Coordinates of C-alpha atoms in Angstrom, one line a residue:
M203 CA 12.4 11.7 -67.0
R204 CA 11.6 14.2 -63.8
D205 CA 11.7 11.1 -62.0
A206 CA 15.2 9.9 -62.8
A207 CA 16.8 13.2 -62.9
L208 CA 15.2 14.7 -59.4
P209 CA 15.5 13.3 -55.9
P210 CA 12.1 12.3 -54.4
A211 CA 11.8 15.5 -51.9
A212 CA 12.2 17.5 -55.2
V213 CA 9.8 15.7 -57.1
A214 CA 7.3 16.3 -54.2
W215 CA 8.5 20.0 -53.7
F216 CA 7.3 20.3 -57.5
G217 CA 4.1 19.0 -57.0
R218 CA 2.6 21.2 -54.3
P219 CA 0.7 23.9 -55.2
S220 CA 3.2 26.6 -53.6
S221 CA 5.9 25.8 -55.5
V222 CA 4.3 27.1 -59.0
W223 CA 4.5 30.4 -57.1
W224 CA 7.9 30.0 -56.6
G225 CA 8.8 29.1 -60.0
F226 CA 6.3 32.1 -61.3
A227 CA 8.3 34.9 -59.1
A228 CA 11.6 33.4 -60.4
I229 CA 10.3 33.6 -63.9
H230 CA 9.0 37.2 -63.5
L231 CA 11.7 38.7 -61.4
Y232 CA 14.2 37.2 -64.2
F233 CA 12.3 38.8 -67.2
L234 CA 11.9 42.3 -64.7
G235 CA 15.7 41.9 -64.4
W236 CA 16.2 41.9 -68.4
M237 CA 13.6 44.6 -69.0
A238 CA 15.6 47.0 -66.2
S239 CA 18.6 46.6 -68.7
F240 CA 16.3 48.5 -70.9
F241 CA 14.3 50.7 -68.7
L242 CA 16.5 51.8 -66.2
S243 CA 18.0 54.2 -69.0
G244 CA 14.8 55.2 -70.4
N245 CA 14.6 52.6 -73.4
T246 CA 12.3 49.9 -74.5
F247 CA 12.8 46.6 -75.9
S248 CA 11.4 45.3 -79.1
D249 CA 8.1 46.3 -80.4
T250 CA 7.3 48.3 -76.8
E251 CA 9.4 51.2 -78.3
Q252 CA 6.5 51.2 -81.0
Y253 CA 4.1 51.2 -78.4
R254 CA 5.8 54.1 -76.6
Q255 CA 5.5 56.1 -79.6
W256 CA 1.7 55.5 -80.2
A257 CA 1.0 56.3 -76.6
M258 CA 3.0 59.5 -77.0
T259 CA 1.8 60.9 -80.3
G260 CA -1.7 59.6 -80.1
Y261 CA -4.0 57.2 -82.2
N262 CA -5.1 59.7 -85.3
P263 CA -2.8 57.8 -88.2
A264 CA -3.2 61.7 -90.2
D265 CA -0.3 62.7 -86.9
L266 CA 2.2 59.9 -88.0
H267 CA 3.6 61.6 -91.2
G268 CA 3.5 57.8 -93.2
A269 CA 4.7 55.7 -89.9
I270 CA 2.8 52.7 -88.8
S271 CA -0.7 53.3 -87.7
P272 CA -1.9 52.2 -84.1
W273 CA -5.0 51.1 -85.8
V274 CA -2.8 47.8 -87.2
Y275 CA -4.3 46.5 -84.0
P276 CA -7.9 45.8 -83.1
V277 CA -8.7 49.2 -80.8
L278 CA -8.9 47.4 -77.7
A279 CA -5.0 47.0 -77.8
Q280 CA -4.9 50.9 -77.3
I281 CA -5.7 50.3 -73.5
P282 CA -2.9 48.4 -72.6
I283 CA -0.8 50.9 -74.9
F284 CA -1.9 53.7 -73.7
L285 CA -2.2 52.4 -70.1
A286 CA 1.9 51.7 -70.0
N287 CA 2.4 55.7 -70.3
I288 CA 0.9 56.5 -67.5
A289 CA 3.9 57.1 -65.5
G290 CA 5.1 58.5 -68.4
P291 CA 7.9 57.6 -71.4
G292 CA 10.8 56.9 -69.0
P293 CA 9.3 53.8 -67.3
Y294 CA 7.1 52.9 -70.1
L295 CA 8.6 49.4 -70.6
L296 CA 8.5 48.6 -66.7
V297 CA 4.9 49.5 -66.5
W298 CA 4.1 47.6 -69.7
T299 CA 5.8 44.3 -68.1
L300 CA 4.0 44.7 -65.0
I301 CA 1.0 44.4 -66.5
I302 CA 1.6 41.5 -68.3
T303 CA 3.3 40.0 -64.8
A304 CA -0.3 40.9 -62.9
L305 CA -2.2 39.3 -66.2
N306 CA -0.2 36.5 -66.1
A307 CA -0.7 36.2 -62.0
A308 CA -4.4 36.4 -62.3
G309 CA -4.3 33.4 -64.8
L310 CA -1.9 31.2 -62.3
F311 CA -4.4 31.7 -59.4
I312 CA -7.5 30.7 -61.5
L313 CA -5.2 27.6 -63.3
T314 CA -4.4 26.5 -59.3
R315 CA -7.5 27.2 -57.2
G316 CA -10.4 25.2 -56.5
P317 CA -11.1 21.9 -58.6
R318 CA -8.0 22.4 -60.3
R319 CA -5.8 23.0 -57.3
T320 CA -4.1 19.6 -58.1
T321 CA -4.7 19.0 -61.8
G322 CA -3.5 22.5 -62.8
I323 CA 0.1 22.4 -61.1
A324 CA 1.7 20.1 -63.5
P325 CA 0.3 22.4 -66.5
A326 CA 1.4 25.2 -64.5
W327 CA 4.8 24.2 -64.7
W328 CA 4.6 23.6 -68.3
W329 CA 3.7 27.5 -68.8
L330 CA 6.8 28.6 -66.6
F331 CA 8.9 26.3 -68.7
F332 CA 7.4 27.6 -72.0
T333 CA 7.3 31.4 -70.7
A334 CA 11.5 31.0 -69.9
F335 CA 11.7 30.5 -73.7
M336 CA 9.0 32.6 -74.7
G337 CA 9.2 35.5 -72.6
Y338 CA 11.4 37.3 -74.6
L339 CA 8.4 37.8 -77.0
S340 CA 5.6 37.4 -74.5
F341 CA 6.7 40.4 -72.6
A342 CA 7.0 42.6 -75.6
R343 CA 4.1 42.2 -77.6
V344 CA 0.3 42.5 -77.3
E345 CA 0.4 38.5 -77.2
G346 CA 1.4 38.9 -73.7
I347 CA -1.9 40.8 -72.8
T348 CA -4.2 38.7 -74.4
A349 CA -2.7 35.2 -73.8
P350 CA -3.8 35.1 -70.0
I351 CA -6.9 36.3 -70.9
V352 CA -7.4 33.5 -73.0
L353 CA -6.2 30.9 -70.7
V354 CA -8.8 32.1 -68.0
A355 CA -11.7 32.0 -70.8
L356 CA -10.8 28.4 -71.7
L357 CA -10.6 27.2 -67.7
Y358 CA -13.8 29.0 -67.5
A359 CA -15.3 27.4 -70.9
A360 CA -17.1 24.1 -69.7
T361 CA -18.7 26.2 -66.5
R362 CA -19.3 29.3 -67.6
P363 CA -19.5 29.6 -71.4
V364 CA -20.9 32.9 -71.4
A365 CA -18.4 34.6 -69.6
A366 CA -15.6 32.6 -71.5
G367 CA -17.6 34.0 -74.9
I368 CA -17.3 37.7 -73.1
L369 CA -13.5 37.3 -72.4
L370 CA -12.4 35.9 -76.0
S371 CA -14.7 38.7 -77.6
I372 CA -12.5 41.3 -75.4
A373 CA -9.3 39.4 -76.3
T374 CA -10.4 39.4 -80.1
W375 CA -10.3 43.4 -80.1
I376 CA -7.1 43.7 -78.5
K377 CA -5.8 41.3 -81.0
V378 CA -7.5 39.0 -83.7
W379 CA -6.3 35.8 -83.1
P380 CA -8.5 35.1 -79.9
A381 CA -11.4 34.2 -82.8
A382 CA -9.4 31.0 -83.6
V383 CA -10.4 30.1 -79.9
L384 CA -13.9 31.4 -79.8
V385 CA -15.5 29.7 -82.7
P386 CA -14.7 26.3 -81.5
I387 CA -16.6 27.3 -78.2
I388 CA -19.4 28.7 -79.9
I389 CA -19.5 25.6 -82.2
A390 CA -19.4 23.4 -79.2
S391 CA -21.5 24.9 -76.8
H392 CA -25.3 24.4 -76.1
R393 CA -25.3 27.8 -74.9
R394 CA -24.2 29.4 -78.3
L395 CA -27.0 32.0 -79.0
R396 CA -26.0 33.4 -75.6
I397 CA -22.3 33.6 -76.7
I398 CA -23.3 34.9 -79.9
A399 CA -24.8 37.6 -78.3
C400 CA -22.6 38.6 -75.5
G401 CA -20.0 38.7 -78.4
A402 CA -22.2 41.3 -80.2
A403 CA -22.7 43.4 -77.1
V404 CA -18.7 43.5 -76.9
T405 CA -18.6 44.8 -80.5
A406 CA -21.3 47.3 -79.8
A407 CA -19.6 48.5 -76.5
V408 CA -16.4 49.0 -78.6
A409 CA -18.1 50.2 -81.2
L410 CA -20.2 53.0 -79.2
G411 CA -16.8 53.9 -77.4
T412 CA -14.7 54.2 -80.9
Y413 CA -17.6 56.0 -82.0
L414 CA -17.6 58.4 -78.9
S415 CA -13.5 58.9 -78.9
G416 CA -13.7 59.8 -82.8
G417 CA -12.1 57.1 -84.1
L418 CA -15.2 55.3 -85.8
P419 CA -13.5 55.5 -89.6
H420 CA -10.5 53.6 -88.4
I421 CA -12.0 51.0 -86.2
L422 CA -11.9 48.4 -89.0
D423 CA -8.4 49.2 -90.2
F424 CA -6.8 46.0 -88.9
L425 CA -8.6 44.1 -91.4
T426 CA -6.9 46.0 -94.2
N427 CA -3.6 47.2 -92.9
Q428 CA -1.9 43.5 -93.6
G429 CA -3.4 43.4 -97.1
E430 CA -0.3 44.4 -99.3
R431 CA 2.1 43.2 -97.3
G432 CA 4.1 39.8 -98.8
M433 CA 5.2 36.8 -97.3
Q434 CA 7.5 37.4 -94.2
L435 CA 10.3 35.6 -93.7
E436 CA 9.0 33.4 -90.9
A437 CA 5.7 32.5 -91.9
T438 CA 5.2 28.5 -92.6
F439 CA 4.6 28.9 -96.4
S440 CA 8.1 31.3 -96.8
T441 CA 10.1 28.6 -96.2
P442 CA 10.8 27.1 -100.0
W443 CA 12.0 30.9 -100.6
V444 CA 14.1 31.3 -97.6
W445 CA 15.8 27.9 -99.1
L446 CA 15.9 29.7 -102.7
S447 CA 17.6 32.8 -100.8
V448 CA 20.3 30.4 -99.2
L449 CA 20.6 28.7 -102.2
N450 CA 20.8 31.9 -104.2
I451 CA 18.6 30.9 -106.8
G452 CA 16.5 32.7 -109.4
G453 CA 17.4 35.9 -107.9
S454 CA 15.3 35.0 -104.2
K455 CA 16.5 37.0 -101.4
I456 CA 15.4 38.1 -97.8
A457 CA 14.9 41.7 -97.5
D458 CA 13.5 44.6 -94.8
N459 CA 10.0 46.1 -95.7
V460 CA 10.9 49.4 -94.4
A461 CA 7.4 50.6 -94.5
I462 CA 5.6 48.0 -92.1
N463 CA 9.2 46.8 -89.9
S464 CA 8.9 43.6 -91.6
T465 CA 11.5 41.2 -93.4
E466 CA 9.9 39.2 -96.4
V467 CA 11.2 36.9 -98.7
Y468 CA 11.4 37.9 -102.5
G469 CA 11.9 35.7 -105.5
P470 CA 9.9 33.6 -108.1
G471 CA 6.2 33.5 -107.3
A472 CA 6.4 35.0 -103.5
N473 CA 3.8 37.6 -104.4
V474 CA 1.5 35.2 -106.1
A475 CA 1.8 33.3 -102.9
A476 CA 1.5 36.3 -100.7
F477 CA -1.8 37.1 -102.5
M478 CA -3.2 33.4 -102.3
M479 CA -2.5 33.0 -98.6
Q480 CA -5.8 35.3 -97.3
P481 CA -8.5 32.9 -99.5
L482 CA -6.5 30.2 -98.5
L483 CA -6.4 31.3 -94.8
V484 CA -10.1 31.3 -95.2
L485 CA -10.5 28.1 -96.7
A486 CA -8.9 26.7 -93.7
A487 CA -11.2 28.4 -91.1
V488 CA -14.2 27.0 -93.3
A489 CA -12.9 23.7 -93.3
G490 CA -12.0 23.4 -89.7
S491 CA -15.3 25.0 -88.4
A492 CA -17.2 22.3 -90.7
L493 CA -14.8 19.4 -89.5
L494 CA -16.1 20.5 -85.5
L495 CA -19.8 20.3 -86.5
W496 CA -19.4 17.0 -88.3
A497 CA -17.9 15.7 -85.2
L498 CA -20.3 17.3 -83.1
R499 CA -23.1 15.8 -84.8
R500 CA -21.7 12.5 -83.8
G501 CA -22.0 13.1 -80.6
A502 CA -18.2 14.4 -79.6
E503 CA -17.4 15.0 -76.0
P504 CA -18.1 18.8 -76.3
E505 CA -15.4 20.2 -74.0
E506 CA -12.4 18.0 -75.7
L507 CA -14.4 19.0 -78.8
F508 CA -13.8 22.4 -78.4
L509 CA -10.3 22.2 -77.0
E510 CA -9.0 20.5 -79.8
G511 CA -10.8 22.6 -82.0
A512 CA -9.1 25.6 -80.5
L513 CA -5.9 24.0 -81.1
M514 CA -6.8 23.3 -84.6
M515 CA -8.3 26.7 -85.4
T516 CA -5.4 28.5 -83.8
T517 CA -2.8 26.6 -85.6
A518 CA -4.6 27.0 -88.7
F519 CA -4.3 30.9 -88.0
I520 CA -0.6 29.7 -88.1
V521 CA 0.2 27.9 -90.8
F522 CA -2.0 29.6 -93.4
N523 CA -0.5 32.8 -92.0
K524 CA 1.5 35.1 -94.7
V525 CA 2.9 37.2 -91.4
G526 CA 4.2 34.2 -89.2
S527 CA 5.9 36.5 -86.1
P528 CA 7.6 34.2 -84.0
Q529 CA 5.3 36.1 -81.2
F530 CA 2.3 34.2 -82.8
I531 CA 3.3 30.9 -81.2
I532 CA 2.5 32.4 -77.9
W533 CA -1.0 32.2 -79.3
L534 CA -0.7 28.2 -78.6
A535 CA -0.2 28.1 -75.0
P536 CA -3.2 28.6 -73.6
V537 CA -4.9 26.2 -75.5
V538 CA -2.6 24.0 -74.5
I539 CA -2.4 24.5 -70.6
A540 CA -6.4 24.0 -70.7
G541 CA -6.0 20.9 -72.7
L542 CA -3.2 19.5 -70.5
T543 CA -5.6 20.7 -67.4
H544 CA -8.5 18.9 -68.8
D545 CA -6.6 15.9 -69.5
W546 CA -2.9 15.2 -69.1
N547 CA -2.3 12.1 -71.2
R548 CA -4.2 12.6 -74.1
W549 CA -2.3 16.6 -74.5
R550 CA 1.4 15.3 -73.8
V551 CA 2.2 15.2 -77.9
P552 CA 1.0 18.9 -78.6
A553 CA 2.7 19.7 -75.3
A554 CA 5.9 18.0 -76.2
L555 CA 5.1 19.6 -79.9
L556 CA 4.7 22.9 -78.7
M557 CA 7.9 23.0 -76.2
G558 CA 9.9 22.0 -78.9
I559 CA 8.3 24.9 -81.0
A560 CA 9.1 27.4 -78.5
M561 CA 12.7 26.2 -78.3
T562 CA 13.6 26.4 -82.3
T563 CA 11.4 30.0 -81.7
F564 CA 13.6 30.9 -78.8
V565 CA 16.7 30.1 -81.4
I566 CA 15.6 32.1 -83.9
Y567 CA 14.4 35.3 -82.1
P568 CA 16.3 36.6 -79.9
L569 CA 19.4 34.3 -80.3
F570 CA 20.3 34.3 -83.7
Y571 CA 17.5 36.3 -86.1
T572 CA 20.3 38.6 -87.4
P573 CA 21.8 35.4 -89.3
L574 CA 18.6 34.2 -90.3
I575 CA 17.8 37.6 -91.9
H576 CA 21.2 36.8 -93.9
A577 CA 20.2 33.8 -94.8
N578 CA 22.3 31.4 -92.9
P579 CA 21.8 27.9 -93.7
V580 CA 22.0 26.9 -90.3
M581 CA 19.3 29.2 -88.9
A582 CA 17.2 28.5 -92.4
T583 CA 17.2 24.6 -90.8
V584 CA 16.5 25.7 -87.5
L585 CA 13.5 27.8 -89.0
T586 CA 12.7 25.2 -91.3
T587 CA 12.3 22.6 -88.1
R588 CA 10.1 24.8 -86.4
N589 CA 7.8 25.0 -89.1
V590 CA 7.6 21.3 -90.0
L591 CA 6.6 21.1 -86.3
L592 CA 4.0 23.7 -86.5
V593 CA 2.5 21.5 -89.9
V594 CA 2.6 17.8 -87.1
L595 CA 0.6 20.2 -84.6
L596 CA -1.8 21.2 -87.0
W597 CA -2.0 17.3 -88.7
W598 CA -2.2 16.0 -84.8
S599 CA -5.7 18.4 -83.8
V600 CA -6.8 17.5 -87.2
Q601 CA -6.6 13.7 -86.6
R602 CA -7.6 14.1 -83.2
T603 CA -11.2 16.0 -83.9
L604 CA -11.7 13.4 -86.8
E605 CA -11.0 10.6 -83.9
L606 CA -13.6 12.2 -81.7
G607 CA -16.2 11.8 -84.4
R608 CA -15.4 8.6 -85.1
K609 CA -15.2 7.2 -82.0
S610 CA -18.6 9.2 -80.7
S611 CA -20.2 7.6 -84.3
A612 CA -19.1 4.3 -83.2
R613 CA -20.1 4.7 -79.7
T614 CA -23.4 5.6 -81.0
A615 CA -23.6 2.7 -83.1
I616 CA -22.9 0.0 -80.3
R617 CA -26.1 1.6 -78.2
S618 CA -28.0 1.3 -81.0
A619 CA -27.6 -2.2 -81.6

């Protein structure tokens, strides 16, 4: 498609290492301009308003008078949230955007240097196109901080698994989702004990720092703050109630949960589904880990295994999550970028699926989220399409992991014969 649409000179330009930096500049200058429409008047965009309030108010839940607690995130999230306020509340969004831009630049630099100078170019362009759709979320959420850290960790995982484990442990203490990447690396790596030890050391350092700052009683609040919430509108398992709301069946509705600033679905069985999602998520994580161990014991190639495992576990964290916020799609990008760098041909399918997921998510947010809240049938169809693509992506990753184990077992049998 690229060769048919572009002249040879343009195709050659896109293949140059320097071209991705021009693309990086164009994308990030666009989003800096978008954010400028807010920060030039001292305003913020999306969740950064909540972050700014936390940075100004402090991190003691007792001082928040019933507002959302910053401890809804793991404790290290408070570092970038506080750092963005270094120049005061006025330019908060500007500083936040520059922090994410710097992290993205570091990720792109590592992606396109050394042995990846050639193989990293196409994945880098994929990342930039993905950012064009998801930047409205990645530049306004903590996911924008963790995604480039996870990408660097995955790029180092095969050659420097201990360094990757440290980075992923740090990222997990910023937002929980990188644990879905860390587990497959621990399973697939021959240095798993060192990785676990480094993760324990990072956790101990975080606990000590939290104790010294007086926040230790709240260090695990992020594990319980989500427990009482219902099924969020965008969650994969919320799809039936979205359509019940569209069709006005059984008193089903879409409404705001003001206490936690979330839009949820209500209707027959919705509370039961919300209660069941936590054990289902745990069960999915256990099943995914068991599948990875099975494939490993049958001789699956470690790097391919932890990449496929990271995709499977991260997608499962989204599909079996009762929250399902649009920014969760950002979790998948680092895994797909690393996979494309490892083997472009094998990873074209999940890359295409995720780009479709990003496009439909872009239509949902920021374009037409309000009609979705009001049970618009067209937007319900877009959301359903997005959720079906997520399930297909999970199915693909599970099938691919099974294939790795079966092929490795077949090769072993042939050699034995």
